[in-house]
Short mmCIF file of C-alpha atoms in Angstrom, two decimals:
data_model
loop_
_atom_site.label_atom_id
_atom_site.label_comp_id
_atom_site.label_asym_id
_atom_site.label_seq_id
_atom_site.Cartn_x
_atom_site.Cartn_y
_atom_site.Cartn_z
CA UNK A 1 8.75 24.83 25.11
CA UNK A 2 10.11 27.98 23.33
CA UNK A 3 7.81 30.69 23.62
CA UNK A 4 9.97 33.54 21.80
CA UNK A 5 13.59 34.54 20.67
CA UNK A 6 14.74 34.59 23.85
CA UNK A 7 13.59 31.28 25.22
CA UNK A 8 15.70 28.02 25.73
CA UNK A 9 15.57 25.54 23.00
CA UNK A 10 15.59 22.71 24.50
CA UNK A 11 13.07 19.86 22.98
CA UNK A 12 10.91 20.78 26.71
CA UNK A 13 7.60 19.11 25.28
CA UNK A 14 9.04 15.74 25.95
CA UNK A 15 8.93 15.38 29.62
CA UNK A 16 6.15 13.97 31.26
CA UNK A 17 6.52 16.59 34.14
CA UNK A 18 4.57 19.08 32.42
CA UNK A 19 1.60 20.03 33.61
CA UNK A 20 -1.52 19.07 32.15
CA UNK A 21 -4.40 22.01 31.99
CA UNK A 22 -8.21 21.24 31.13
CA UNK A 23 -10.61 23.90 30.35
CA UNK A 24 -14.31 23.96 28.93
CA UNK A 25 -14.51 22.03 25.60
CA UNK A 26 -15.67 24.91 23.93
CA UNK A 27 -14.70 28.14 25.64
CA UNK A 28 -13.18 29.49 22.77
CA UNK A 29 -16.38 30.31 21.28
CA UNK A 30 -17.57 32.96 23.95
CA UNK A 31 -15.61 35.05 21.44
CA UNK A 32 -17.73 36.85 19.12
CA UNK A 33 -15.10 36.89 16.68
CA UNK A 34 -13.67 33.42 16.76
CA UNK A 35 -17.37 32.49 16.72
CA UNK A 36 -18.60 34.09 13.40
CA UNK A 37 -15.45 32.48 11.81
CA UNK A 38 -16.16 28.82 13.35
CA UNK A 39 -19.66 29.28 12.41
CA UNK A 40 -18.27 30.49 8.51
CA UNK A 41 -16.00 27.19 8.49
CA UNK A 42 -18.54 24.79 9.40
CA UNK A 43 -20.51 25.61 6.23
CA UNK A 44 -17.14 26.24 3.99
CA UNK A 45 -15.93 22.87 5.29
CA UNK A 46 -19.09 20.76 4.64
CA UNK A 47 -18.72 22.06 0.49
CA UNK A 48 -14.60 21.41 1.11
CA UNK A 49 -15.12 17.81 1.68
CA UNK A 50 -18.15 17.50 -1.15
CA UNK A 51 -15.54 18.80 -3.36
CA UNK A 52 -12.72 16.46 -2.47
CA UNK A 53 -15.19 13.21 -3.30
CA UNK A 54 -16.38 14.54 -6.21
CA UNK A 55 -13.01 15.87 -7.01
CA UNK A 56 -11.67 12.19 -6.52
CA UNK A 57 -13.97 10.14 -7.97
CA UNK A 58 -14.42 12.27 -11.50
CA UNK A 59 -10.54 11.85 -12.18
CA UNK A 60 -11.33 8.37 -11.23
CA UNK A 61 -14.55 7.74 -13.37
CA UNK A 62 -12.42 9.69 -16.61
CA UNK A 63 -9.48 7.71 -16.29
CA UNK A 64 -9.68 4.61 -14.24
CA UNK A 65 -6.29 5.13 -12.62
CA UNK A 66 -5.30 5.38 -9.19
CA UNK A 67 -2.40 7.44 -10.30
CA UNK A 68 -4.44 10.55 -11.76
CA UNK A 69 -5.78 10.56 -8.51
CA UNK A 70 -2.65 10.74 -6.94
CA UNK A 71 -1.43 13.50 -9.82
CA UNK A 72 -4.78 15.67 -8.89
CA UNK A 73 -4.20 15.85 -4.83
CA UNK A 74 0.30 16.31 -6.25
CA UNK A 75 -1.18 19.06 -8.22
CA UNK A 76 -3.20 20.39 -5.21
CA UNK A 77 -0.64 20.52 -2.51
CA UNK A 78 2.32 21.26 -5.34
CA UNK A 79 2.03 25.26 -5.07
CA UNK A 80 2.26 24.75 -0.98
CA UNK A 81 5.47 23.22 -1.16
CA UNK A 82 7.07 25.48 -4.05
CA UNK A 83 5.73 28.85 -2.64
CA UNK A 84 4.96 27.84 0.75
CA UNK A 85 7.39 29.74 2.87
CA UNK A 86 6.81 33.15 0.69
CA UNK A 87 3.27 32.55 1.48
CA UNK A 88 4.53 33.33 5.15
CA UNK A 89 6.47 36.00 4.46
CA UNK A 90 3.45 37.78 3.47
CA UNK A 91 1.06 36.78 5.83
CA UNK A 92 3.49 38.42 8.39
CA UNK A 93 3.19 41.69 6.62
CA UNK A 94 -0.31 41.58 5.72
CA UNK A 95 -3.38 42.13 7.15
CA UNK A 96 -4.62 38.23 7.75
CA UNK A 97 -8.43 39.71 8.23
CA UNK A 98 -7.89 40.86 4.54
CA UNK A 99 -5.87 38.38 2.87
CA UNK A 100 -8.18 35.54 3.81
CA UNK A 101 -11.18 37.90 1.90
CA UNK A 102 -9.43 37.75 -1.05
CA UNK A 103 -8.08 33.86 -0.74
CA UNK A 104 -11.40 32.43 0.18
CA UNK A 105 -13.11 34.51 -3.00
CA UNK A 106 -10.72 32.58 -5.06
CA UNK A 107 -11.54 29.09 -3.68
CA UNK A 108 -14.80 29.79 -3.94
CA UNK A 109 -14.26 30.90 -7.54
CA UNK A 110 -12.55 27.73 -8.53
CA UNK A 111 -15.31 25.44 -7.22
CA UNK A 112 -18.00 27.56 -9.57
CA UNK A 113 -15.79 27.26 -12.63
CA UNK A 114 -15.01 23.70 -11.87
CA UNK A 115 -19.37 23.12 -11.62
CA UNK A 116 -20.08 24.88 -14.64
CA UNK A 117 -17.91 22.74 -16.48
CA UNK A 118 -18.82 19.27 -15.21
CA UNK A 119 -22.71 20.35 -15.44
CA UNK A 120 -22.31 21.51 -19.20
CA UNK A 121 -20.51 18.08 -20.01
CA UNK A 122 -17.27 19.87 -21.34
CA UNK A 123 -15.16 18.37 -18.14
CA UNK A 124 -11.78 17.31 -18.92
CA UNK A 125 -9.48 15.57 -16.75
CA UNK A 126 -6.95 18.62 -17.66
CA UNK A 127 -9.60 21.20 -16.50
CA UNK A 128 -9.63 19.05 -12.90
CA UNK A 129 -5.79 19.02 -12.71
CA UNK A 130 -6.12 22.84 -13.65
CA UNK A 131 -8.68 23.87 -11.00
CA UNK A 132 -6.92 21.76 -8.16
CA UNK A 133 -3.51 23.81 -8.97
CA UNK A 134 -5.74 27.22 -8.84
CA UNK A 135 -6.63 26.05 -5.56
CA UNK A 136 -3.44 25.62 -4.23
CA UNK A 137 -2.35 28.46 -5.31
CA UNK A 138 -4.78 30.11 -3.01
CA UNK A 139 -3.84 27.90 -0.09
CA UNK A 140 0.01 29.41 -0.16
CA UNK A 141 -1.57 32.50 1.49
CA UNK A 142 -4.90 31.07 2.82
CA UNK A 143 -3.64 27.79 5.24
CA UNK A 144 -0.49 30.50 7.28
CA UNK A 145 -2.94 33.18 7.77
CA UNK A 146 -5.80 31.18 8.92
CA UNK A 147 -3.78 29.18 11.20
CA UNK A 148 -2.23 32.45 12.78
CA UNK A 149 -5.07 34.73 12.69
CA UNK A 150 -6.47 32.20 15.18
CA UNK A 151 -4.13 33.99 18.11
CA UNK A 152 -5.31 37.01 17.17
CA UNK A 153 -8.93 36.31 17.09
CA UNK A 154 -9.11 34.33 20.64
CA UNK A 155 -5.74 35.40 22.90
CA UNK A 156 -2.70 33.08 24.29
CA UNK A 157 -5.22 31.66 26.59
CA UNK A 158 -7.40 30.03 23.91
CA UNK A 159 -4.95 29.06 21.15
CA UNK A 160 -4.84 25.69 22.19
CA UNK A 161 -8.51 25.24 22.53
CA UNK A 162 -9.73 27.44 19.31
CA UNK A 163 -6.89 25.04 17.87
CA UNK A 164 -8.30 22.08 18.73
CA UNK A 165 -11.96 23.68 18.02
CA UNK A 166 -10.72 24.22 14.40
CA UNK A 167 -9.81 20.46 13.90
CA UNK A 168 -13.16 19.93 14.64
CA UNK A 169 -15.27 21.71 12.94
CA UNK A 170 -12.75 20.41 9.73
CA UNK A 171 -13.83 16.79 11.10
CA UNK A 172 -17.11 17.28 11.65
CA UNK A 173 -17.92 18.83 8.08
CA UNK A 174 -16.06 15.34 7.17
CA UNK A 175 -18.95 13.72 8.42
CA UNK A 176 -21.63 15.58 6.21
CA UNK A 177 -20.19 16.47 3.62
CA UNK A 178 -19.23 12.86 2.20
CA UNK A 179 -22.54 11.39 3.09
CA UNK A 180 -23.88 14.19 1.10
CA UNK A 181 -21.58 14.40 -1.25
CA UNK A 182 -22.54 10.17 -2.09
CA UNK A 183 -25.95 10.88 -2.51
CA UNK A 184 -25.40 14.02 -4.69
CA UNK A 185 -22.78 12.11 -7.21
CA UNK A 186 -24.80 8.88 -7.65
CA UNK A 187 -28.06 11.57 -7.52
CA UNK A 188 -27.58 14.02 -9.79
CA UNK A 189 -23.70 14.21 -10.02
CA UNK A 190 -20.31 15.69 -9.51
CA UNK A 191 -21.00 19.10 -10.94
CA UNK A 192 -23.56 20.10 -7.85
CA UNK A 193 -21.39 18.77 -5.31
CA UNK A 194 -18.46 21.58 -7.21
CA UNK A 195 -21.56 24.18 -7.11
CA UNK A 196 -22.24 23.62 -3.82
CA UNK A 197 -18.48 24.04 -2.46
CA UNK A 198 -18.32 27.23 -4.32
CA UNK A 199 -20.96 28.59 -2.88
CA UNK A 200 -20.46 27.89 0.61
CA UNK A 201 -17.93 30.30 0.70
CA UNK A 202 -19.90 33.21 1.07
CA UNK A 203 -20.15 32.01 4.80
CA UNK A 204 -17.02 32.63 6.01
CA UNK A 205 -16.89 35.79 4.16
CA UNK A 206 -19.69 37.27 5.32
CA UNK A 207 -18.13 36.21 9.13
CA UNK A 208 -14.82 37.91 8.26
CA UNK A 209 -17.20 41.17 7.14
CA UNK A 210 -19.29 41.35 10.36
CA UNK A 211 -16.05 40.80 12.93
CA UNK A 212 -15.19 43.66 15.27
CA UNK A 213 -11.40 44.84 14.17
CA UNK A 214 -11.40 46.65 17.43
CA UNK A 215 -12.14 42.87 19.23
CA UNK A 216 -9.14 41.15 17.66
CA UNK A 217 -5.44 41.02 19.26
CA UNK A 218 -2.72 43.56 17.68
CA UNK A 219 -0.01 41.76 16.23
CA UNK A 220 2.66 43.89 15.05
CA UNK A 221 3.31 43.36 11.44
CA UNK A 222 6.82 42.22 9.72
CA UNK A 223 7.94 45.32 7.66
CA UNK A 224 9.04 44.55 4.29
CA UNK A 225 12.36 44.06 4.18
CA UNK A 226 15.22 41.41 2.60
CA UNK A 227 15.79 37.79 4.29
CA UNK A 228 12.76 37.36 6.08
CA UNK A 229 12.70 34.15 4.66
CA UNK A 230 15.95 33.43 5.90
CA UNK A 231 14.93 34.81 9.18
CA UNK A 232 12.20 32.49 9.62
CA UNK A 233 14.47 29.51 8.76
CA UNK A 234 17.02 30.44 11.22
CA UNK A 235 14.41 30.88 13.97
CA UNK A 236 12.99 27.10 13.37
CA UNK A 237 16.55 26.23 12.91
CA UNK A 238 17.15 26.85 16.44
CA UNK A 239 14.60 25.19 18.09
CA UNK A 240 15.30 21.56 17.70
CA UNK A 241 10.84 20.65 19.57
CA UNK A 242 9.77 23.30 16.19
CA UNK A 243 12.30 20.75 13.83
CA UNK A 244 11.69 17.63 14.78
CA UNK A 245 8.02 18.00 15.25
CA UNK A 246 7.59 18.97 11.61
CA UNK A 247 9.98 16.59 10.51
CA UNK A 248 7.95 13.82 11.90
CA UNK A 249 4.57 15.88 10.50
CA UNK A 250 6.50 15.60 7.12
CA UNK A 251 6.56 11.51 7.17
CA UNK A 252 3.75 10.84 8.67
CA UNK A 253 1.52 13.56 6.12
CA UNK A 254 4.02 12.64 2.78
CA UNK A 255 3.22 8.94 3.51
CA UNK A 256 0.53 8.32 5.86
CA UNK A 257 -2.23 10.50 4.71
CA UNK A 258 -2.76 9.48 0.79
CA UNK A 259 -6.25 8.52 1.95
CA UNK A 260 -7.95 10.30 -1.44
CA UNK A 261 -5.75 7.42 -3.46
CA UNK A 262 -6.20 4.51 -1.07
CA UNK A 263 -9.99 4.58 -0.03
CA UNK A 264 -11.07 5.25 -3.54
CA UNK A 265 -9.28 2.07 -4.87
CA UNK A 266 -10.04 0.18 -1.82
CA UNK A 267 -13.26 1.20 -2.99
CA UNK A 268 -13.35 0.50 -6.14
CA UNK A 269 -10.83 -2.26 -6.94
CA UNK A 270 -10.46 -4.32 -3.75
CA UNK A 271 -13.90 -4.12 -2.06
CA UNK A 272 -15.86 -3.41 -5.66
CA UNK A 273 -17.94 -1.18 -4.58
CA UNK A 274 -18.99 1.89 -5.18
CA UNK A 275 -19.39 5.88 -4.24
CA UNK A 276 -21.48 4.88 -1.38
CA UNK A 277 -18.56 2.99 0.19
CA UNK A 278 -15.96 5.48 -0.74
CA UNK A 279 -18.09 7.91 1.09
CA UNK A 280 -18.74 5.56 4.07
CA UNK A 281 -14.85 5.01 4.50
CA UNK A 282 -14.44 8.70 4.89
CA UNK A 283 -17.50 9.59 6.91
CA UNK A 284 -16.05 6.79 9.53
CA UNK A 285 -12.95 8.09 9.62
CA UNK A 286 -14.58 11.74 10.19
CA UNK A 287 -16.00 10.58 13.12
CA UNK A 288 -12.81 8.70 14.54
CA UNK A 289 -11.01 12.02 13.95
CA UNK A 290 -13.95 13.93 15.17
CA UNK A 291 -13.56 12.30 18.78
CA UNK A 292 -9.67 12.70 18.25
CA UNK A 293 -10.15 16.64 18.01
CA UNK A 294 -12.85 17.09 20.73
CA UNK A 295 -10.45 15.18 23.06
CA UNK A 296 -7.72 17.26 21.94
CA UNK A 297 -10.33 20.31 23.16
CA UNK A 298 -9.73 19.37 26.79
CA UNK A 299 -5.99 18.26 27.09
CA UNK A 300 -3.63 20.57 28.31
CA UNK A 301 -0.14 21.37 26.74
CA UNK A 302 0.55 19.04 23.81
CA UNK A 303 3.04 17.17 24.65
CA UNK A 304 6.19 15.05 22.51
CA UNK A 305 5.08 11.61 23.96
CA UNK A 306 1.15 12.24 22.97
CA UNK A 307 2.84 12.88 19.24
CA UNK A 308 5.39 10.41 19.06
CA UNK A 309 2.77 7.69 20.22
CA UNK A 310 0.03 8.72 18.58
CA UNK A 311 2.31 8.89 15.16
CA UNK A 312 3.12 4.73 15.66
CA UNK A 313 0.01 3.92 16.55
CA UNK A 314 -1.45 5.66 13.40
CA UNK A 315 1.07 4.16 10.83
CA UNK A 316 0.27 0.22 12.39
CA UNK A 317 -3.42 0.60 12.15
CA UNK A 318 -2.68 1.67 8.42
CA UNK A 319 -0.20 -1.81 8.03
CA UNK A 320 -3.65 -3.74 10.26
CA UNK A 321 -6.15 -2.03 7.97
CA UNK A 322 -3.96 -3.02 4.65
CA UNK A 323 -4.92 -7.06 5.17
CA UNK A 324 -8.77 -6.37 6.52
CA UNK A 325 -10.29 -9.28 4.67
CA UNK A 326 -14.26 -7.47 4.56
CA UNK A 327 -15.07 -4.22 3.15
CA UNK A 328 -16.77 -3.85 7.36
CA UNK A 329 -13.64 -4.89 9.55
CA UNK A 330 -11.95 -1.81 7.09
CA UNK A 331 -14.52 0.62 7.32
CA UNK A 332 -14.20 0.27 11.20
CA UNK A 333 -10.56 0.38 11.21
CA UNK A 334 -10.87 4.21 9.33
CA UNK A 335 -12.58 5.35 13.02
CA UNK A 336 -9.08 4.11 15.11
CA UNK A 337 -6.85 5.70 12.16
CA UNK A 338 -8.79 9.06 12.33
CA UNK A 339 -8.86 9.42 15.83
CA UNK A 340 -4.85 8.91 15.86
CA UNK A 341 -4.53 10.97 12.84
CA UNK A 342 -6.14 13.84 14.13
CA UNK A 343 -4.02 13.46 17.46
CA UNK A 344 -0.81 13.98 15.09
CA UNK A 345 -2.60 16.99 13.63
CA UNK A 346 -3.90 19.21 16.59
CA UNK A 347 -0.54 17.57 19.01
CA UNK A 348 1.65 19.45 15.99
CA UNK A 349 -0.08 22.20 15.51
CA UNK A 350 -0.45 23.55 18.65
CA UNK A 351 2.96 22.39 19.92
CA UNK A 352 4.33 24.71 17.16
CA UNK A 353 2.06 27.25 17.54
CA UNK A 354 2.21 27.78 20.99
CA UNK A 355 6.41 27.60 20.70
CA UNK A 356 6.63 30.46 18.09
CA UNK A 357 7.03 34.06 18.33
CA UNK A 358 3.93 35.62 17.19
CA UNK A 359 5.62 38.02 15.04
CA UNK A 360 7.08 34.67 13.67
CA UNK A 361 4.16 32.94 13.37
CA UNK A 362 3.02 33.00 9.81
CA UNK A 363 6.68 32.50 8.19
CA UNK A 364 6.82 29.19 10.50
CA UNK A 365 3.02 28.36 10.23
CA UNK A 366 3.31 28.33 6.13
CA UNK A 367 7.13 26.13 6.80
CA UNK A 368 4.69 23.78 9.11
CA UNK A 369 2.07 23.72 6.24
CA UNK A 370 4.13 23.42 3.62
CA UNK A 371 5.38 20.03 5.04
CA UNK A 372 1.93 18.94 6.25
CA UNK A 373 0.44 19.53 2.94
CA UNK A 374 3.40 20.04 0.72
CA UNK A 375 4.64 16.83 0.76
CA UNK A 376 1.78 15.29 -0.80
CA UNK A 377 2.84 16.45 -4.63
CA UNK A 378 5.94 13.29 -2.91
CA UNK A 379 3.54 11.29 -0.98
CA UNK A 380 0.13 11.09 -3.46
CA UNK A 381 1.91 10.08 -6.84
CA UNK A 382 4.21 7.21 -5.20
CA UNK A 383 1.17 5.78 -3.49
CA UNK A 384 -0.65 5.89 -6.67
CA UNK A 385 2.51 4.29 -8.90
CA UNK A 386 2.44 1.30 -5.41
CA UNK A 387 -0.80 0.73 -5.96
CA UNK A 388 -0.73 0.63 -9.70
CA UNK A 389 1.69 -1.58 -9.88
CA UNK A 390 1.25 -3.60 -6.48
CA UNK A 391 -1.96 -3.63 -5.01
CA UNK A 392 -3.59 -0.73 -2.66
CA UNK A 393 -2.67 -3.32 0.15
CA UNK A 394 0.89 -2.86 -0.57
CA UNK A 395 0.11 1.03 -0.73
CA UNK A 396 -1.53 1.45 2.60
CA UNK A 397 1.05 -1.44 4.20
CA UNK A 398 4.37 0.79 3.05
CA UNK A 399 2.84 3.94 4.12
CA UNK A 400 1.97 3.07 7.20
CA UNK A 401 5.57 1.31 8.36
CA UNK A 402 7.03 4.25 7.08
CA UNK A 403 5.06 6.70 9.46
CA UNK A 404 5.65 4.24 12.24
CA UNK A 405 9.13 4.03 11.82
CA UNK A 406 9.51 7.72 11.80
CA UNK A 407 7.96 8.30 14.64
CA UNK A 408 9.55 5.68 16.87
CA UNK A 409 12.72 6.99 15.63
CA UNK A 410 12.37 10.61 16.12
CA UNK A 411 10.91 9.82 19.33
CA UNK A 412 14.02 7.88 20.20
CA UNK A 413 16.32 10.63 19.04
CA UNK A 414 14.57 13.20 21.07
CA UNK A 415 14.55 11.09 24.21
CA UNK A 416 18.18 11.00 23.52
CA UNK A 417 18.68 14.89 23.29
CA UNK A 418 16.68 15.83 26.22
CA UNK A 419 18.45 12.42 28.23
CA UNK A 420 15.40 10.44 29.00
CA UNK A 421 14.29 6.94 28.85
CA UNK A 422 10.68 5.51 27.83
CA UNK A 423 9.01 4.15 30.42
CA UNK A 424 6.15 1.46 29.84
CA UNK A 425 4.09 -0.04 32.33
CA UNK A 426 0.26 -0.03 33.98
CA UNK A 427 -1.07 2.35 35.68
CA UNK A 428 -4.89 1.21 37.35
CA UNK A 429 -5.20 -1.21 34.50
CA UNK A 430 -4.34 0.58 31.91
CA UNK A 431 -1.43 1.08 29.65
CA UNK A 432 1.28 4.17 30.44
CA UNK A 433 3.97 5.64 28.41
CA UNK A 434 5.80 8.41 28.84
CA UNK A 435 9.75 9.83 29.10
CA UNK A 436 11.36 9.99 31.95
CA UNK A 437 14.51 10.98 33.24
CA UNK A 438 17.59 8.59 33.46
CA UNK A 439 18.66 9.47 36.42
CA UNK A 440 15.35 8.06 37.86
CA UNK A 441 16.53 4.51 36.39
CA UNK A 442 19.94 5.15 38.44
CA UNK A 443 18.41 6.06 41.86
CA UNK A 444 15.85 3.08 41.53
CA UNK A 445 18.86 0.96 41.07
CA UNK A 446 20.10 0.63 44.72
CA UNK A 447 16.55 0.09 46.01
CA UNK A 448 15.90 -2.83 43.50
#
């Protein structure tokens, strides 16, 4: 793997001859700085998933259609993909201590606006699509600096655990703040759930207040200067295990991960149910991709094959869930899907991570983010047009074959680049896949 300008760029996370390294589950948190911001996240995260239900399921309770759904998380994610890679051009200049101050004020800001509004009964769907744009606004700057100010908080030797730490914590807020986020909607309603989110920002800032600057790793900043974008584009362009791992990201996120317009009409329209189930699809899911992460915590390097796999496997539980007959066989299904969706996640992030320059880093974190998130102002309004017109079934089914198809083919492709083979087969009763070389297959020959 490509660990600077210098390095070969060969696609080296394929082979299976890399060495696997396990470390404590949670040994990035002896760090008193990468502790005070896990500890900030947990809280932000619980009111970042309240949000997103209540988000959800007031476009869906003022319009009725999937498809505003699908326009709110476009509308989201639209400012990641337009001003994404400028994001990063910044956060390599900047001070990522101080530009997360100022981008987690403004989150928190747009959750309190958003609650005033829904509790004085003036909410209009225009105001939602308004305050999920605002957002993402602030994530352009927010999602590259976060990401990379995680090397400078915990050291090389941590990334890919305080990595895999990060996931989560995201995941394990999943699992509260849905349940709470149910009982608050079909309680009192969406407005406190908005309150709530805004508010629990003050957690992570007061964490980014109290950290020691003198604690953190020095990163030497990009100076201002012209075609640093370029720059950044050219560096990714030459490192074919940075392209085609976001390129996969990129199908897999664009038409995989739509869940915010799939579980709330499997929800509502297929299962007829209600916020309680949309919330119970989620908080399953949480915990599949909560297991997904904490595994994650104790693998070594990531590695191609873990991606590749865990990318088809992913995109057919989506095609298996699609025809679940009971409301229960889906709901389980979201725990498989999670725990494969997460492996995508942390597999990609760290894989790119760990391959980029850290003076690089933020220009090809917010080019990694910008696909990961970005391609849902793509992904979220054709799901929701499918599902109009179709069915949800059809929605989740086409999703899913297109993930798994991308990933068996860029898997393929890579194998092809780096001259391997897959190799299937058992190994003490269980299944084993990985890449090998081809000249094993021609020195076996003879002895066969």
């Amino acid at each position: 793997m490509s660990t600077g300008p210098g390095a070969p760029s060969a696609p080296a996370p394929i082979p299976s001859t890399c060495v696997s390294r396990k470390s404590s589950m949670f040994s990035s948190l002896k760090v008193r700085n990468y502790r005070l911001f896990f500890l900030g996240q947990v809280v932000s995260n619980i009111g970042t998933w309240m949000q997103r239900i209540a988000q959800d399921w007031l476009v869906l309770s003022l319009t009725g259609s999937a498809t505003a759904v699908g326009v709110t998380t476009a509308l989201q994610f639209l400012p990641m993909l337009l001003f994404g890679l400028y994001g990063g051009v910044l956060v390599d200049r900047l001070s990522k201590r101080r530009a997360l101050l100022f981008t987690q004020s403004a989150m928190g800001a747009t959750g309190i606006a958003l609650a005033v509004l829904t509790l004085t009964g003036q909410v209009q769907v225009w105001h939602v699509y308004l305050a999920a744009f605002a957002a993402g606004l602030a994530t352009v700057v927010d999602n590259p600096a976060r990401q990379s100010f995680v090397s400078e908080m915990v050291g090389p030797d941590q990334l890919q655990n305080a990595v895999s730490l990060n996931s989560a914590n995201f995941q394990s807020a999943r699992l509260i703040g849905p349940a709470v986020a149910g009982v608050m909607i079909t309680g009192v309603g969406t407005g406190w759930a908005f309150l709530a989110n805004g508010l629990s920002f003050v957690a992570p800032l007061v964490g980014l207040l109290m950290m020691r600057s003198r604690e953190l790793y020095a990163v030497e900043r990009a100076p201002r200067g012209k075609g640093q974008l370029r720059e950044g584009l050219q560096y990714v362009a030459g490192r074919p295990e940075l392209i085609w791992t976001i390129v996969l990201v990129g199908f897999v996120s664009t038409f995989g991960f739509n869940f915010p317009v799939y579980l709330s009409a499997f929800a509502d329209d297929v299962f007829h149910a209600g916020a309680g189930s949309y919330s119970l699809f989620n908080t399953v899911m949480a915990v599949g991709s909560l297991a997904g992460a904490l595994l994650a915590a104790r693998r070594g390097t990531a590695r191609m094959r873990v991606l590749v796999v865990g990318a088809v496997a992913f995109g057919a539980l989506e095609i298996v869930a699609a025809i679940a007959p009971s409301l229960w066989l889906f709901a389980l299904l979201m725990a498989p899907i999670g725990m494969f969706g997460m492996t995508v996640n942390v597999t990609a992030n760290t894989s790119v991570q760990m391959g980029t320059d850290p003076a690089m880093r933020g220009r090809v974190m917010a080019l990694y983010m910008m696909v990961f998130m970005g391609g849902s102002p793509i992904g979220a309004p054709i799901a929701g047009w499918i599902t109009d017109a179709y069915g949800v079934r059809a929605g989740l089914a086409v999703g899913g074959a297109i993930a798994a198809v991308a990933a068996a083919t860029i898997g393929l492709v890579l194998a092809r680049m780096g001259d391997l083979r897959l190799s299937v087969g058992w190994n003490r009763g269980h299944p084993h896949v990985r890449f090998v070389p081809r000249e094993n297959q021609e020195q076996l020959a003879p002895a066969a």
